[in-house]
CSV table of C-alpha atoms and ligand atoms in Angstrom, one decimal:
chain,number,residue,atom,x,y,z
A,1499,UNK,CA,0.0,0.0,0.0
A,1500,UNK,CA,1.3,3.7,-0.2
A,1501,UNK,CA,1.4,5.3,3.1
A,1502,UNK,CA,0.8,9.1,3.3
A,1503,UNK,CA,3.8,11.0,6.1
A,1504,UNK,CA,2.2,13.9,7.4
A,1505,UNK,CA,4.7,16.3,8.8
A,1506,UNK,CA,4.0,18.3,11.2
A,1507,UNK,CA,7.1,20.9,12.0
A,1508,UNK,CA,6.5,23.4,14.5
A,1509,UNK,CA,3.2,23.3,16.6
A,1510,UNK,CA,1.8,25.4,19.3
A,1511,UNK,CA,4.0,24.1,22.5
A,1512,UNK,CA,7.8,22.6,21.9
A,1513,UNK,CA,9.7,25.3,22.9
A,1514,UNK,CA,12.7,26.6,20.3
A,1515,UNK,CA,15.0,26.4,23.4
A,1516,UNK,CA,14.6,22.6,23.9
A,1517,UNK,CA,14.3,22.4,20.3
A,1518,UNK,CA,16.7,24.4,17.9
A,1519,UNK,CA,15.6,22.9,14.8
A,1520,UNK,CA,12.4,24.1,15.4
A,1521,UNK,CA,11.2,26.2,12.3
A,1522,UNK,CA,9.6,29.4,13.9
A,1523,UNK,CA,8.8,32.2,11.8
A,1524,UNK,CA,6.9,31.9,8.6
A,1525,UNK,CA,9.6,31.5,6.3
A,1526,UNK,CA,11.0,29.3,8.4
A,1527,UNK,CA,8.5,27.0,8.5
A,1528,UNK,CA,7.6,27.1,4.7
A,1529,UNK,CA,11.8,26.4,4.0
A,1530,UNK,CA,11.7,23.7,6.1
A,1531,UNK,CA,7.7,22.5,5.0
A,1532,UNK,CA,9.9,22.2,1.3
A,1533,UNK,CA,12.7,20.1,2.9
A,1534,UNK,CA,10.5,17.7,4.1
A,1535,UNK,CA,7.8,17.4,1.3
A,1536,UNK,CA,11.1,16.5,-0.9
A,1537,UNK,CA,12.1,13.9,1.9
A,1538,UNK,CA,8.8,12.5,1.2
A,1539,UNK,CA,6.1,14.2,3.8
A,1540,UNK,CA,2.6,14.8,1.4
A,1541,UNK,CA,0.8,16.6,4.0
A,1542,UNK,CA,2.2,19.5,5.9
A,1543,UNK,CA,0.4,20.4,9.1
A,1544,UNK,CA,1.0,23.6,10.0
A,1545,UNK,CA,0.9,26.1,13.0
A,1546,UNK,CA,2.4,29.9,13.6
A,1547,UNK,CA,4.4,31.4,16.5
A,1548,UNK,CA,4.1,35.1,17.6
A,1549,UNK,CA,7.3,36.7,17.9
A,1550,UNK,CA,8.0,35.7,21.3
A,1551,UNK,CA,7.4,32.2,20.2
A,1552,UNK,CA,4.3,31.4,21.6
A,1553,UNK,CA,1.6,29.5,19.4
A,1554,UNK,CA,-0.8,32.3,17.7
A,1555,UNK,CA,-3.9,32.2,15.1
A,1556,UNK,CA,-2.5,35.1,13.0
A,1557,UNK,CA,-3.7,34.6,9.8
A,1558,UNK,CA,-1.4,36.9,8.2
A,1559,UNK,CA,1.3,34.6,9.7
A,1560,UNK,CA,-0.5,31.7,7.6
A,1561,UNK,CA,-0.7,33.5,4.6
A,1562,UNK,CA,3.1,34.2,4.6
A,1563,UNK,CA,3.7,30.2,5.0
A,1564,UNK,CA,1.4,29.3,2.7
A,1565,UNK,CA,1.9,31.4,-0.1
A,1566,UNK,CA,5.6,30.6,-0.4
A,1567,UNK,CA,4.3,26.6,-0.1
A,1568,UNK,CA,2.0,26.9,-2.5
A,1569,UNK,CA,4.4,28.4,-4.8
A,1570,UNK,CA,7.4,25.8,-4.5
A,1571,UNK,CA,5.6,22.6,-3.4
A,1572,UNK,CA,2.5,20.4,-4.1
A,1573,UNK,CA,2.3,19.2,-0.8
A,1574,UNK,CA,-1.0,19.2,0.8
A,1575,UNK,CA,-1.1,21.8,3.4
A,1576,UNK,CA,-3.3,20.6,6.8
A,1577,UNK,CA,-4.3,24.1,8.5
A,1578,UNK,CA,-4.5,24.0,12.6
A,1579,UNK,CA,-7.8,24.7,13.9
A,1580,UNK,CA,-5.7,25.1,17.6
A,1581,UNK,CA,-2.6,27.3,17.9
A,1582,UNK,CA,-3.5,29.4,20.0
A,1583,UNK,CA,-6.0,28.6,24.0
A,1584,UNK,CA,-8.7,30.8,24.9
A,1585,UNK,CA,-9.2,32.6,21.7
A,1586,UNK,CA,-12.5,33.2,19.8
A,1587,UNK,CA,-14.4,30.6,17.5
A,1588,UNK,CA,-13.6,33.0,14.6
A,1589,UNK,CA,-9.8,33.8,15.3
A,1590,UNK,CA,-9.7,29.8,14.7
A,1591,UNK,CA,-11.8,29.6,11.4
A,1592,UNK,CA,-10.6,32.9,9.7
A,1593,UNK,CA,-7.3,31.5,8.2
A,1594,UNK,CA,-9.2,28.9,7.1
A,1595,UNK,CA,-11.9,30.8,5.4
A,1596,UNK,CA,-9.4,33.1,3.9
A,1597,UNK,CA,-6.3,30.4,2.7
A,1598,UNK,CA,-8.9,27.7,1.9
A,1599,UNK,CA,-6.3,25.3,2.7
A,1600,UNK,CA,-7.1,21.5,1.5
A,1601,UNK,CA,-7.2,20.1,5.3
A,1602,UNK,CA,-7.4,21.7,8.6
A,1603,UNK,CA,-7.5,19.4,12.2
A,1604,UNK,CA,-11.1,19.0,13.5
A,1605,UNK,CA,-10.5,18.0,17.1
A,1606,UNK,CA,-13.3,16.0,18.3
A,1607,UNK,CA,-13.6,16.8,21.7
A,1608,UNK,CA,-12.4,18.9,25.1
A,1609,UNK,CA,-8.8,17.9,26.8
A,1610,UNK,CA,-7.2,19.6,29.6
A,1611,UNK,CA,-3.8,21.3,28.4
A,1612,UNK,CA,-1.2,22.3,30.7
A,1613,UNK,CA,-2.9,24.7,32.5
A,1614,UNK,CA,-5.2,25.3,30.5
A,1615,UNK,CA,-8.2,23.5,28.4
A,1616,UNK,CA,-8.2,22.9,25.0
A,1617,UNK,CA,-12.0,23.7,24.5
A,1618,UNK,CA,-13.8,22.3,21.6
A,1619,UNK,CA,-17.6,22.7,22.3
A,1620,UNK,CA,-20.3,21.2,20.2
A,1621,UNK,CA,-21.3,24.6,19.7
A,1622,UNK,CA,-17.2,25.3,18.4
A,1623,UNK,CA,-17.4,21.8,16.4
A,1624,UNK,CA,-20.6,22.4,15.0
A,1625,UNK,CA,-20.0,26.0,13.3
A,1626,UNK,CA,-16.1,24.1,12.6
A,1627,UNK,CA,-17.5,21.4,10.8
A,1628,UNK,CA,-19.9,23.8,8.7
A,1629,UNK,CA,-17.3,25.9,8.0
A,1630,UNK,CA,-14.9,23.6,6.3
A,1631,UNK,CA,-18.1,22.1,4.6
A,1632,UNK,CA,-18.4,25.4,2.8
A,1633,UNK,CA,-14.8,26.2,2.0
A,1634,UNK,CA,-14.4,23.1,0.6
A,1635,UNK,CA,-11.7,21.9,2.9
A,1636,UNK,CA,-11.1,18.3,4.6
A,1637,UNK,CA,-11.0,17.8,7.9
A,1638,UNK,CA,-8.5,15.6,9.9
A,1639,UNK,CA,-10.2,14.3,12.8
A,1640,UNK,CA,-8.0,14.5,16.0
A,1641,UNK,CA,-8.8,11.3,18.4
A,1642,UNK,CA,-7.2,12.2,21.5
A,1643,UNK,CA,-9.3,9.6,23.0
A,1644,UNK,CA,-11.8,6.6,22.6
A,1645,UNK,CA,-14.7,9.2,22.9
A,1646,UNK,CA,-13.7,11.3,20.3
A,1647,UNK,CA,-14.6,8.8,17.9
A,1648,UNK,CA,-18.0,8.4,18.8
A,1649,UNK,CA,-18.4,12.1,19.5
A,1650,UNK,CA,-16.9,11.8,15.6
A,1651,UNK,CA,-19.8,9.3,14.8
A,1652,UNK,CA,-22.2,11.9,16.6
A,1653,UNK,CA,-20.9,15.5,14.4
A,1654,UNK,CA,-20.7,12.5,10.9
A,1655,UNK,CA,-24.9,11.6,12.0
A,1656,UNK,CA,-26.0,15.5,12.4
A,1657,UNK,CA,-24.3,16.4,8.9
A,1658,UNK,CA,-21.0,18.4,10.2
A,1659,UNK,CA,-18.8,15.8,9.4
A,1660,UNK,CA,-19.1,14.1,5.1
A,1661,UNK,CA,-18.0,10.7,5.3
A,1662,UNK,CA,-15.9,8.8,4.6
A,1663,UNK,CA,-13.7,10.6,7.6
A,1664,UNK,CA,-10.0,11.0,7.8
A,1665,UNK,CA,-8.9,10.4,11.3
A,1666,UNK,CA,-5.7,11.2,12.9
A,1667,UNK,CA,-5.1,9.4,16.4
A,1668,UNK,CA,-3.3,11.7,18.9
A,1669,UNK,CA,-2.0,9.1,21.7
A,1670,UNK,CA,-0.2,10.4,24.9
A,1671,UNK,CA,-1.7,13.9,24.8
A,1672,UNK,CA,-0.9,14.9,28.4
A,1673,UNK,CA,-1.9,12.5,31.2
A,1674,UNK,CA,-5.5,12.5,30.2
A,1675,UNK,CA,-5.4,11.5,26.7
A,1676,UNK,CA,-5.2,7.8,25.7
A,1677,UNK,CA,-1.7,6.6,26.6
A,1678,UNK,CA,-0.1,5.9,23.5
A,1679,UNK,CA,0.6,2.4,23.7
A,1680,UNK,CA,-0.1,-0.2,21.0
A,1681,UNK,CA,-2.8,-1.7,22.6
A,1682,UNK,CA,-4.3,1.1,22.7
A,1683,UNK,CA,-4.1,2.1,18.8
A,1684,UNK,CA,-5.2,-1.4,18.3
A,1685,UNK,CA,-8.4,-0.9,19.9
A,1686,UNK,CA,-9.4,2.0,19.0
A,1687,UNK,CA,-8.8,1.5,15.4
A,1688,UNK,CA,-11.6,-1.3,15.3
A,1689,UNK,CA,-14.0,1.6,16.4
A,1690,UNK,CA,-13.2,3.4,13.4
A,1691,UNK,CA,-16.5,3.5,11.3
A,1692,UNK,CA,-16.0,1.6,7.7
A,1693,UNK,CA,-14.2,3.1,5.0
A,1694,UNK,CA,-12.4,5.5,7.0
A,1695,UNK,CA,-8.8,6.4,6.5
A,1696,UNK,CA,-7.1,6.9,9.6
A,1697,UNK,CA,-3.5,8.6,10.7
A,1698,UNK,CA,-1.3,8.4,13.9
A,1699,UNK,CA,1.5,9.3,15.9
A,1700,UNK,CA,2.5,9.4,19.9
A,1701,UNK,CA,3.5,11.9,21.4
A,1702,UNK,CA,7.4,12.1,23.1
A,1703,UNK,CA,9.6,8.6,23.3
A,1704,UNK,CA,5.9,6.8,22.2
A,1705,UNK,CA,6.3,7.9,18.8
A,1706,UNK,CA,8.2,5.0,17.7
A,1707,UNK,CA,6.1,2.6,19.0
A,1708,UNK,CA,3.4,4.2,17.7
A,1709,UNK,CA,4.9,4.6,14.4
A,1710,UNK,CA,5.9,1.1,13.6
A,1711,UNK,CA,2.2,-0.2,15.1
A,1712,UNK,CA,0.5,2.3,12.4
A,1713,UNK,CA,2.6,0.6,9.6
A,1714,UNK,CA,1.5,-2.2,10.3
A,1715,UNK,CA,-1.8,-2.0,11.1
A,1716,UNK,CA,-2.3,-0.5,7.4
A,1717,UNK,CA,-2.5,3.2,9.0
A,1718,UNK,CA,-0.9,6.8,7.3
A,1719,UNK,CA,1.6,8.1,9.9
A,1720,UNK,CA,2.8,11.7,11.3
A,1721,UNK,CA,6.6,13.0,12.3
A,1722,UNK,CA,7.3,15.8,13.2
A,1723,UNK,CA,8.6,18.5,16.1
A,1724,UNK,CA,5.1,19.2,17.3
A,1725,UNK,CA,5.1,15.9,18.4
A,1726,UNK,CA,8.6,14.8,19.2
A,1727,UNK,CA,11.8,16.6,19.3
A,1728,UNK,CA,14.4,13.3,20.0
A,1729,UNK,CA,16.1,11.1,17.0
A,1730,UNK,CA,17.1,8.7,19.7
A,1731,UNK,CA,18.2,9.0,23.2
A,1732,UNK,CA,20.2,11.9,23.4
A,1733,UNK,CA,19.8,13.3,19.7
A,1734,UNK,CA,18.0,16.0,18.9
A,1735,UNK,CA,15.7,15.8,15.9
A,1736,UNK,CA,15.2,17.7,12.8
A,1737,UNK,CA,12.0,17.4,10.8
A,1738,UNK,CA,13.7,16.0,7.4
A,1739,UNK,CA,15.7,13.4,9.6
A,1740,UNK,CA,11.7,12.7,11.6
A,1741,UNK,CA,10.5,12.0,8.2
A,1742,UNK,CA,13.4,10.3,6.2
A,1743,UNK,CA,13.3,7.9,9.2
A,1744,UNK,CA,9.6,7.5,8.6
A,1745,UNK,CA,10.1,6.9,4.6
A,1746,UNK,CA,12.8,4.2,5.7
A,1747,UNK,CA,10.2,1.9,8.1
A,1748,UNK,CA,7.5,2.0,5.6
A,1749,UNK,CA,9.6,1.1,2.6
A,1750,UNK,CA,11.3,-1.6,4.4
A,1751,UNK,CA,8.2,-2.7,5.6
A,1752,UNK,CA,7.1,-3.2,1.9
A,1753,UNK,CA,4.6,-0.4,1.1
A,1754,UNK,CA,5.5,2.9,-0.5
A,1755,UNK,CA,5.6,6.7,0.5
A,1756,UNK,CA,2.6,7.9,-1.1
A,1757,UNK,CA,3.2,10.9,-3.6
A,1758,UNK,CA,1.2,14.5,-2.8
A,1759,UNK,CA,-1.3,13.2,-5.7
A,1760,UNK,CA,-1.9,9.3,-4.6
A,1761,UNK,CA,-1.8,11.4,-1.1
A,1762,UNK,CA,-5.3,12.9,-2.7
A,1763,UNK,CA,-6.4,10.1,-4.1
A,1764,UNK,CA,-6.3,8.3,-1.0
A,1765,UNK,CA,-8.4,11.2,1.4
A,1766,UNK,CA,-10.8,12.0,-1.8
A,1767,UNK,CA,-8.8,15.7,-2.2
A,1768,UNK,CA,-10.6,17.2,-5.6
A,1769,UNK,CA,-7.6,17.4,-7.8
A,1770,UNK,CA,-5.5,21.0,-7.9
B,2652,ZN,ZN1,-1.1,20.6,15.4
């Protein structure tokens, strides 16, 4: 099968001081968005910093990223929904409505974050889901937990999801998301509703584990900085060597690194 690498390179939360290959600005992120779509990433999920670093919604942040992406690159670019806690429904939606991006994260339900919680209401979901109904855009389904997937099943039944549903599995978010353990990703995989394509990755030292369990369960997988910023114990990651590492375990394990356009064939992307 051809698997799809998602990579997603900056995030809301790793800190550029724990992390110095972290791409930061908006140039930044698109230079290094190009390195890893030619390692072999189709998908590029993608989140802004402020200029003190800290996760923000600023759409004219996205627009700087994405118009230097969509100029060099035919990667599929996967808009956050969630840089930034405690801001308004619209400061979430209005890069989207404006960049019309081909994916943006749809996160199923509510999670406590650091101090903080990561709110997603069903009022939030439901105007979300609308939202990227009318721009045309595909959302990724974030499963931070087993619930989120019938809470998925719930937002598919009222009309604010379209099957068939892309889902991305989150494991180890925090200590109150699902650990991310095999098992685990096992399980809730059978609770995926039929002909749904499905994603994941685990967050810190889990992302191996998780990694090599997606392969082989048949799933699309995601590498990246937001995620994990270790190559091994005591090496510190870049994105290109996160997702040349990926390329390596799927092609030895027989399948193939899906291209941008077999990436859109696979998530039923209209054709650019
Ligand atoms: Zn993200």
């Amino acid at each position: 099968m051809k698997t799809i690498i998602t990579a997603a390179l900056t995030g809301a939360v790793t800190s550029k001081s724990k992390a110095p290959a972290l791409p930061v600005t908006p140039k930044e992120i698109a230079e290094d968005g190009i390195r890893c779509w030619k390692a072999g990433a189709s998908i590029l999920h993608l989140h802004m910093r402020d200029e003190n670093g800290r996760g923000t919604m600023d759409k004219e942040r996205f627009r700087e990223t994405v118009n230097i992406l969509r100029n060099e690159c035919d990667a599929i670019l996967n808009l956050t929904s969630s840089g930034e806690l405690g801001v308004s429904y619209e400061r979430r939606m209005e890069h989207i409505i404006e960049l019309k991006p081909e994916m943006a994260t749809f996160d199923a339900g509510s999670i406590n974050a650091g101090d903080g919680i990561f709110d997603n209401t069903i009022e939030f979901l439901t105007m979300l889901g609308k939202c990227l109904i009318e721009n045309g855009v595909k959302p990724e389904v974030e499963v931070m937990d087993l619930g989120f997937i019938s809470a998925a099943e719930h937002y598919t039944k009222v009309g604010v999801l379209i099957p068939p549903v892309h889902y991305q599995f989150v494991l180890g978010f925090g200590f109150h998301g699902a650990p991310a353990t095999p098992e685990n990703l096992c399980y809730m995989k059978t609770k995926l509703p039929e002909g749904s394509t499905w994603s994941a990755f685990g967050v810190g030292a889990a992302h191996m584990p998780i990694l090599y369990t997606t392969v082989a369960l048949g799933g699309h997988v995601r590498v990246g900085l937001e995620d994990n910023i270790w190559y091994s114990k005591g090496v510190l990651a870049t994105n290109v060597m996160l997702v040349e590492r990926a390329g390596r375990v799927i092609r030895e394990f027989g399948n193939e690194v899906a291209t941008p356009a077999e990436a859109r064939e696979i998530l039923g992307l209209s054709k650019k």
